[in-house]
Coordinates of C-alpha atoms and ligand atoms in Angstrom, one line a residue:
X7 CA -1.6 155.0 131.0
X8 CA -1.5 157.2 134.4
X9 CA -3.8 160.0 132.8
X10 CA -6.9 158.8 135.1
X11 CA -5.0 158.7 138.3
X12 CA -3.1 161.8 137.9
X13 CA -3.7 164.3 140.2
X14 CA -2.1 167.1 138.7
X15 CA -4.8 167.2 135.9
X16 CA -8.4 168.3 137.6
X17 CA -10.3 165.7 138.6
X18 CA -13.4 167.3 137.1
X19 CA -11.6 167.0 133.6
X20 CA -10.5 163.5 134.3
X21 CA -14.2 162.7 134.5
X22 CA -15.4 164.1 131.8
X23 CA -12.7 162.3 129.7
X24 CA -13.9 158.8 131.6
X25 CA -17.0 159.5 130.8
X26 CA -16.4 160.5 127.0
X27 CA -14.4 156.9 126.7
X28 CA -17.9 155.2 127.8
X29 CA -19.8 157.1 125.2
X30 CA -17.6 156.7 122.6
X31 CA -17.5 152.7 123.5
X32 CA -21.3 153.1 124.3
X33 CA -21.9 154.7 120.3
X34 CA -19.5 152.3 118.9
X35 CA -21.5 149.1 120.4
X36 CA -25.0 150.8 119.4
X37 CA -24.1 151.3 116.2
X38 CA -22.4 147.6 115.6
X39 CA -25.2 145.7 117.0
X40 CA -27.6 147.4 114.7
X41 CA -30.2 147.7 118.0
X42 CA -33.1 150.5 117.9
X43 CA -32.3 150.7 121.8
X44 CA -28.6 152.3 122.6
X45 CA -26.4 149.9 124.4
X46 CA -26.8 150.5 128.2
X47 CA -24.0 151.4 130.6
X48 CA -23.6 148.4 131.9
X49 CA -23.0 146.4 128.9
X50 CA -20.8 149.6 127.7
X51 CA -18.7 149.2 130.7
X52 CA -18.8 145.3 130.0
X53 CA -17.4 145.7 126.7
X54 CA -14.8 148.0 128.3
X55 CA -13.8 145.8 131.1
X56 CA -13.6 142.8 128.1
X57 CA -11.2 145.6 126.1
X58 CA -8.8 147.0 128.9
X59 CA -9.4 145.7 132.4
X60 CA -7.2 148.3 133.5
X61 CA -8.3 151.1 131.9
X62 CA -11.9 149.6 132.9
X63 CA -11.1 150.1 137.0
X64 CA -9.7 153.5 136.4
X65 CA -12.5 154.5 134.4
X66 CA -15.0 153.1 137.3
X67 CA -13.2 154.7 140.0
X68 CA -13.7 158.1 138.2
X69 CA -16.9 157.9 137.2
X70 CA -19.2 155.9 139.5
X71 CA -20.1 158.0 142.4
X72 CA -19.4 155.9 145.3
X73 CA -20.3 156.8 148.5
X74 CA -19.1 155.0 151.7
X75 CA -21.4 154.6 153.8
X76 CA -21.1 154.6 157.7
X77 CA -21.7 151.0 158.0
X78 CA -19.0 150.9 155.1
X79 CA -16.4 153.0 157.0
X80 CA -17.3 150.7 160.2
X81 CA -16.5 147.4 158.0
X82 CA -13.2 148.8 157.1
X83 CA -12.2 149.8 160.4
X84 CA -13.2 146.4 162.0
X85 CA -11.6 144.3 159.4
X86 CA -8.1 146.3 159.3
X87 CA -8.2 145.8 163.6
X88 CA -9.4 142.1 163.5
X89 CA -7.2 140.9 160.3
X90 CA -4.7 138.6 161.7
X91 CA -1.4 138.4 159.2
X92 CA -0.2 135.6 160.3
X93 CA -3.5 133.7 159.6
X94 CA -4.0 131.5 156.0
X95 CA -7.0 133.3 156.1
X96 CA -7.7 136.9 155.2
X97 CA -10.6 138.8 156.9
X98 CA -12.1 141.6 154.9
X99 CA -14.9 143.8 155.4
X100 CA -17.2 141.4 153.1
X101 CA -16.1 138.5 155.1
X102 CA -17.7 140.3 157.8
X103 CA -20.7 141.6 156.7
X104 CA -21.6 138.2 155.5
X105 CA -21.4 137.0 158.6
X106 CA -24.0 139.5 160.1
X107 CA -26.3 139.4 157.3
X108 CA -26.7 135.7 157.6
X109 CA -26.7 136.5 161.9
X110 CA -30.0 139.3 161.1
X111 CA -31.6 137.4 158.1
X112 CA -31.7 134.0 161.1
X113 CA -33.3 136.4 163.8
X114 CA -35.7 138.1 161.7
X115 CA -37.1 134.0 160.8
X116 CA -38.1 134.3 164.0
X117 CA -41.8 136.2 163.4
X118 CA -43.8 136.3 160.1
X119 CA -44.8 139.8 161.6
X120 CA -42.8 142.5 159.3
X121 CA -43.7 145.4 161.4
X122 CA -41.7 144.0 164.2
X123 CA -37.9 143.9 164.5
X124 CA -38.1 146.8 162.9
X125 CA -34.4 147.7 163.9
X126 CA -33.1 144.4 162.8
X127 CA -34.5 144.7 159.6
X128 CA -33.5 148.3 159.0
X129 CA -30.0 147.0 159.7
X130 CA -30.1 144.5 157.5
X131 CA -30.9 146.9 154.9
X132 CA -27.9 148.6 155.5
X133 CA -25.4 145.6 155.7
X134 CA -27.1 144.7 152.3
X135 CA -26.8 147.9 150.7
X136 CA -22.8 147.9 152.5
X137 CA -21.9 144.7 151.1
X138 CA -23.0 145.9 147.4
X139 CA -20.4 148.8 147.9
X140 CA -18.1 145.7 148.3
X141 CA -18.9 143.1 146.0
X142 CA -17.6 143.8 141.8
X143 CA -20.1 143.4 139.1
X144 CA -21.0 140.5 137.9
X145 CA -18.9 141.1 134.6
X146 CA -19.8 137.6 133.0
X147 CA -23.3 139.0 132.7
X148 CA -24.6 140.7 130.4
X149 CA -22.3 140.3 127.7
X150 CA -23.3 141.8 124.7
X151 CA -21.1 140.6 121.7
X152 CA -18.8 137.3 122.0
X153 CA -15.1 137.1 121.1
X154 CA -12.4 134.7 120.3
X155 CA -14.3 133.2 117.3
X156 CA -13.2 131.2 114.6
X157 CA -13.6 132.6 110.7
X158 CA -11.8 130.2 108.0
X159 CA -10.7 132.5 106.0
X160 CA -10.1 136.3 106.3
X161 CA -9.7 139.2 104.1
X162 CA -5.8 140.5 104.1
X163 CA -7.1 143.9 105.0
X164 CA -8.7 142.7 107.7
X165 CA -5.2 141.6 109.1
X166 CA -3.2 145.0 108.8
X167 CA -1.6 146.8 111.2
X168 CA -2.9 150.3 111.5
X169 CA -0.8 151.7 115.0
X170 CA 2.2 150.9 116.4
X171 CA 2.2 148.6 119.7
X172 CA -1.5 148.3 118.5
X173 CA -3.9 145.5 120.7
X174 CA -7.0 144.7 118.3
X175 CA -10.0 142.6 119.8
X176 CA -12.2 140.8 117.2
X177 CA -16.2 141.0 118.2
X178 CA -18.5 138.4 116.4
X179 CA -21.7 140.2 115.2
X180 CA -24.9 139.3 113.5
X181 CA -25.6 139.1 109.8
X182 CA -22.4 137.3 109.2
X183 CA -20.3 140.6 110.4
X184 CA -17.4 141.4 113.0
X185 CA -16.0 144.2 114.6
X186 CA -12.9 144.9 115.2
X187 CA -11.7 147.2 117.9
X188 CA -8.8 148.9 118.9
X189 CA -8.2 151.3 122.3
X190 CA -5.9 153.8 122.4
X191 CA -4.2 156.6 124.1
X192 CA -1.9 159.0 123.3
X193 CA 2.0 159.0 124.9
X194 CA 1.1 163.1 126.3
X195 CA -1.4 162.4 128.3
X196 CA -1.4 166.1 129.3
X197 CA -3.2 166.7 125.7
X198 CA -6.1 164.8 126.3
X199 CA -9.2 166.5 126.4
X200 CA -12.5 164.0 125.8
X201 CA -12.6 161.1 123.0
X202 CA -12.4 160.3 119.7
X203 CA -14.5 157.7 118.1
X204 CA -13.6 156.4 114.5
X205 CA -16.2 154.4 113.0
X206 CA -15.5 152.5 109.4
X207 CA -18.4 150.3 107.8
X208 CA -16.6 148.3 105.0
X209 CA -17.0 146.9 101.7
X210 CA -14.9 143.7 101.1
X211 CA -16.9 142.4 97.8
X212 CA -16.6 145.8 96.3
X213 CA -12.8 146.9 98.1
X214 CA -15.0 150.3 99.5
X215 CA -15.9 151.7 103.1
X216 CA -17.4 154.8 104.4
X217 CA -16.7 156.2 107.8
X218 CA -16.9 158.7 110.5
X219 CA -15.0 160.7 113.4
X220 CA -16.4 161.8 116.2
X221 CA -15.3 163.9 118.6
X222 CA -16.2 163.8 122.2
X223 CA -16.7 167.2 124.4
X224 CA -18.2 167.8 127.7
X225 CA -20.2 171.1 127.5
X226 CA -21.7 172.6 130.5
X227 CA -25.4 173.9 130.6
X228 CA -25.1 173.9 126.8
X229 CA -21.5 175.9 126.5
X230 CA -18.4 174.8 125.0
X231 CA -15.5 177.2 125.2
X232 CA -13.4 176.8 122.8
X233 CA -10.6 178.4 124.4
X234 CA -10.5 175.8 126.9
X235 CA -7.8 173.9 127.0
X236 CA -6.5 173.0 123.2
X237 CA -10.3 172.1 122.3
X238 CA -10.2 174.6 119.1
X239 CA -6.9 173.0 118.0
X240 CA -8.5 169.6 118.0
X241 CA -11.4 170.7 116.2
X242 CA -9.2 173.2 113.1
X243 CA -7.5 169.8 112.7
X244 CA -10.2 167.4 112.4
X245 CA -11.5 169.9 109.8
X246 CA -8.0 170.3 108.1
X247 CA -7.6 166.2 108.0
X248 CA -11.4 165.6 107.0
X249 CA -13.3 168.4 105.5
X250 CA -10.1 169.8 104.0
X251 CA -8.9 167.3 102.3
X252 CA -11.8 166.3 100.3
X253 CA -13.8 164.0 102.0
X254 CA -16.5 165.6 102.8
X255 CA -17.5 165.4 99.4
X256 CA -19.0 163.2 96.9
X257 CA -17.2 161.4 94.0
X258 CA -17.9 164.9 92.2
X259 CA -17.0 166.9 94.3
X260 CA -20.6 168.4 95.7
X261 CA -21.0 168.2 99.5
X262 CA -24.4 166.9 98.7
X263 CA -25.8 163.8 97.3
X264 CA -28.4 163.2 93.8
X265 CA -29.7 160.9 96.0
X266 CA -31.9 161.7 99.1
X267 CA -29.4 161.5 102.2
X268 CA -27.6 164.5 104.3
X269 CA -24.8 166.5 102.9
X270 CA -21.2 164.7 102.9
X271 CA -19.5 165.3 106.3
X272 CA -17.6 163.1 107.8
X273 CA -16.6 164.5 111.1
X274 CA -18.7 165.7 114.2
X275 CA -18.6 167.4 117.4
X276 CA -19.8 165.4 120.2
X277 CA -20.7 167.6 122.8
X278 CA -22.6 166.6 125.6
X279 CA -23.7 167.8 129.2
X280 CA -21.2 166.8 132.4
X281 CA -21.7 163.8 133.9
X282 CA -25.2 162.9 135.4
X283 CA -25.7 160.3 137.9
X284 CA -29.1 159.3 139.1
X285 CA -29.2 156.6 141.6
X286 CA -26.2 155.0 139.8
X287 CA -27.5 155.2 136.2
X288 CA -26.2 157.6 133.7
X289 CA -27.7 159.5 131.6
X290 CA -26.2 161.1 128.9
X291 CA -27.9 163.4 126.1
X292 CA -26.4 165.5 123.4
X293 CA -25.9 165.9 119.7
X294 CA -24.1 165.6 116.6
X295 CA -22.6 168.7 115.0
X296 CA -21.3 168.1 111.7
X297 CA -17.2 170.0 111.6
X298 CA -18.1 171.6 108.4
X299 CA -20.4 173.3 110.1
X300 CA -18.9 173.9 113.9
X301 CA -16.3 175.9 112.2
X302 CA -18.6 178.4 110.5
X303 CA -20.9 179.0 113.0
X304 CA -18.6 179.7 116.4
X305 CA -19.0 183.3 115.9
X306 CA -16.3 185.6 117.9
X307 CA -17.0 184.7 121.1
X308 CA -15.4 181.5 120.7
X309 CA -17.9 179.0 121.6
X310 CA -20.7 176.7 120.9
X311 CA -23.8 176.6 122.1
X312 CA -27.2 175.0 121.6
X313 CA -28.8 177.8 120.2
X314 CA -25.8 178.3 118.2
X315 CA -26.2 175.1 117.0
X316 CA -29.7 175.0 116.7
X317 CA -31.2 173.8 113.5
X318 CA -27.9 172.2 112.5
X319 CA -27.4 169.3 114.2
X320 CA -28.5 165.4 114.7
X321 CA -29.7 164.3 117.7
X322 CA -27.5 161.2 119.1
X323 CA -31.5 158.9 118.9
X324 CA -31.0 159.1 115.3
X325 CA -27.4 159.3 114.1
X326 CA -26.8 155.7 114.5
X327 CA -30.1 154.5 112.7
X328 CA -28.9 157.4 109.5
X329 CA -25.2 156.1 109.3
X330 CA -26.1 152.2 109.6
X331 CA -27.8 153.6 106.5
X332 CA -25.7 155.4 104.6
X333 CA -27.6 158.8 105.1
X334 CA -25.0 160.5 107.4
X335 CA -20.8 160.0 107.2
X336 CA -18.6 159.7 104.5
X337 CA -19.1 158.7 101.0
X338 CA -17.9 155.2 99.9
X339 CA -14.0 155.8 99.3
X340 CA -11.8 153.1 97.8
X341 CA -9.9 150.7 101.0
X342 CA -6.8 151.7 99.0
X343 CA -7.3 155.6 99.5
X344 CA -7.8 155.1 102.8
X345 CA -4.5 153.4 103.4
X346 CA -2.9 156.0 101.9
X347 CA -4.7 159.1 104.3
X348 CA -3.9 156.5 107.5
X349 CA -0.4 156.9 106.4
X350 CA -0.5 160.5 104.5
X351 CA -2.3 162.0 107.7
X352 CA -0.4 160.2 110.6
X353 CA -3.7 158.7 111.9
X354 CA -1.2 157.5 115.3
X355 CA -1.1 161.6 116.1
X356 CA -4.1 162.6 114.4
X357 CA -6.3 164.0 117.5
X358 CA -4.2 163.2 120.6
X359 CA -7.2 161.9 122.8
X360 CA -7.8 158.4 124.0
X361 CA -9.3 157.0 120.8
X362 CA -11.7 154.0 120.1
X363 CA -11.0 152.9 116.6
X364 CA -13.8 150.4 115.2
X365 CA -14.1 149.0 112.0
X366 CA -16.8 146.5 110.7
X367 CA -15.8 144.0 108.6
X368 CA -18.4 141.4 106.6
X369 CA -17.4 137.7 107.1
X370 CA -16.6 136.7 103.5
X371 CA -18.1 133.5 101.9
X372 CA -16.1 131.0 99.8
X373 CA -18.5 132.4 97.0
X374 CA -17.9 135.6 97.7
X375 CA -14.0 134.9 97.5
X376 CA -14.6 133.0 94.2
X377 CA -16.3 135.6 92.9
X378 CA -13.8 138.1 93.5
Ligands
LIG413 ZN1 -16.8 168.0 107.0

């Protein structure tokens, strides 16, 4: 996929789309793990790295603001003069700084007295903070769900192909669950425009699952155009594929429940404001619109807003804890109905964005085979 390295698409809007892939990832993971606190960035990126390595450096290069340094630039420079080719050994800029790091942190042994060699020290700083620039996370670290693990026996939905050319990773998670998660893109890349995020909690005893699309946008100070780009096509048909067809509704057909838990959508707008970055950290705010509403509210101006949206809308601290427990999303469809909207619907083409498709499967017991 070239999308992230194409410069003929803006490099803003390359960004924003990096940065929806994290979130959706970021969403996915927080609500798999069943955590009160969000999964960070790092772990996020972790889990993306663990997905699509490639696809993980593009995404970095976009979206972590690096800055080079002087002493960064200098490194370079000195490394690309005193490389020798025909040497078994490479010299790179690291290679170098290491060398001086160790050369300032053995003259500054020399006095206990911090407030001299105050030059040294301040240079040393700066070869430190240089060779960070350098060195690649420590991507071993910090990893927040475990692969490759063994489960005797599996469901035979649990097997099926949903995509063509499709690369599935299984995730082992507690309470006797996995997840299962697939990244994709679209062939076009010129179509892309944020992220999708499909999210389906399922049933195996009773053959049932609920679910959820979400749509990633970047707004900016609280704006979405719609008429930006194709982001109004890509909302009339997530509303046309979801809300449309029924399943925004319960078994009888109301939008709302008998039971105490938020009206039957199963699709949202994700918007949220452009990428922050303070001192490497991300933040990232923004909300949950439900499509059935987004469509009646976007007034002629063609947009929405946060006071448009005011009132209406789930704030992204809560969503996860109120679909975890099955306040928010879909009702509980049959597995079988939704084999027949994957194919029905063309889920491959459904939204054309790079899409995170995670589905959360229980491990079954021998019991609960027997008992099926
Ligand atoms: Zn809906």
């Amino acid at each position: 996929m070239n999308y992230f390295e194409d410069e003929k698409i803006d490099e803003v809007e390359r960004k924003n789309s990096a940065f929806a892939v994290v979130r959706a990832l970021r969403e996915a993971t927080t609500i798999a793990r069943r955590r009160t606190q969000p999964t960070t960035y790092e772990q996020t990126l972790n889990m993306l790295y663990d997905l699509d390595e490639e696809l993980y450096s593009k995404v970095v290069n976009l979206i972590e603001v690096k800055n080079e340094s002087d002493t960064v630039k200098y490194y370079k420079e000195k490394a690309s003069v005193v490389d020798d080719p025909n040497s078994l050994f490479t010299t790179t800029p690291e290679s170098l700084l290491e060398k001086d790091i160790d050369e300032h942190q053995e003259w500054l042994k020399t006095t206990d007295d911090a407030s001299k060699l105050k030059f040294l020290r301040t240079q040393l700083y700066r070869l430190k903070a240089a060779r960070k620039f350098f060195s690649p996370k420590r991507l071993s670290e910090h990893k927040i769900l475990e692969h490759d693990f063994f489960i005797a026996k599996r469901h035979p939905f649990v097997q099926k192909q949903i995509y063509e050319d499709e690369q599935v990773k299984d995730y082992n998670l507690d309470g006797e669950r996995m997840l299962r998660l697939r990244l994709l893109h679209p062939d076009r890349d010129e179509h892309i425009l944020g992220a999708d995020l499909i999210y389906e909690i399922f049933d195996l005893v009773n053959e049932r699952v609920r679910f959820v699309h979400l749509q990633y946008k970047t707004w900016d100070k609280g704006v979405l155009y719609l008429k930006q780009g194709n982001i109004k096509d890509q909302l009339n048909k997530m509303q046309s594929n979801l809300c449309s067809v029924g399943f925004c509704k319960s078994e009888i057909g109301n939008n709302h429940s008998d039971l105490y838990r938020m009206p039957f959508c199963c699709g949202f707008l994700r918007p949220t404001e452009k990428l922050q970055m303070v001192q490497k950290k991300l933040k990232s705010s923004g909300i949950h619109l439900p499509i059935c509403e987004v469509m009646k509210n976007i007034g002629d101006d063609d947009k929405i807003t946060k006071s448009n949206s005011k009132g209406r809308n789930i704030s992204s601290t809560v969503f996860s804890e109120l679909f975890i427990e099955n306040i928010i999303g879909s009702r509980w469809h049959s597995m079988n109905q939704l084999e027949e909207y994957y194919e029905k619907r063309d889920i491959e083409s459904l939204y054309n964005n790079i899409r995170i498709h995670a589905q959360e499967f229980p491990i079954l017991s021998d019991e609960d085979y027997a008992r099926k």
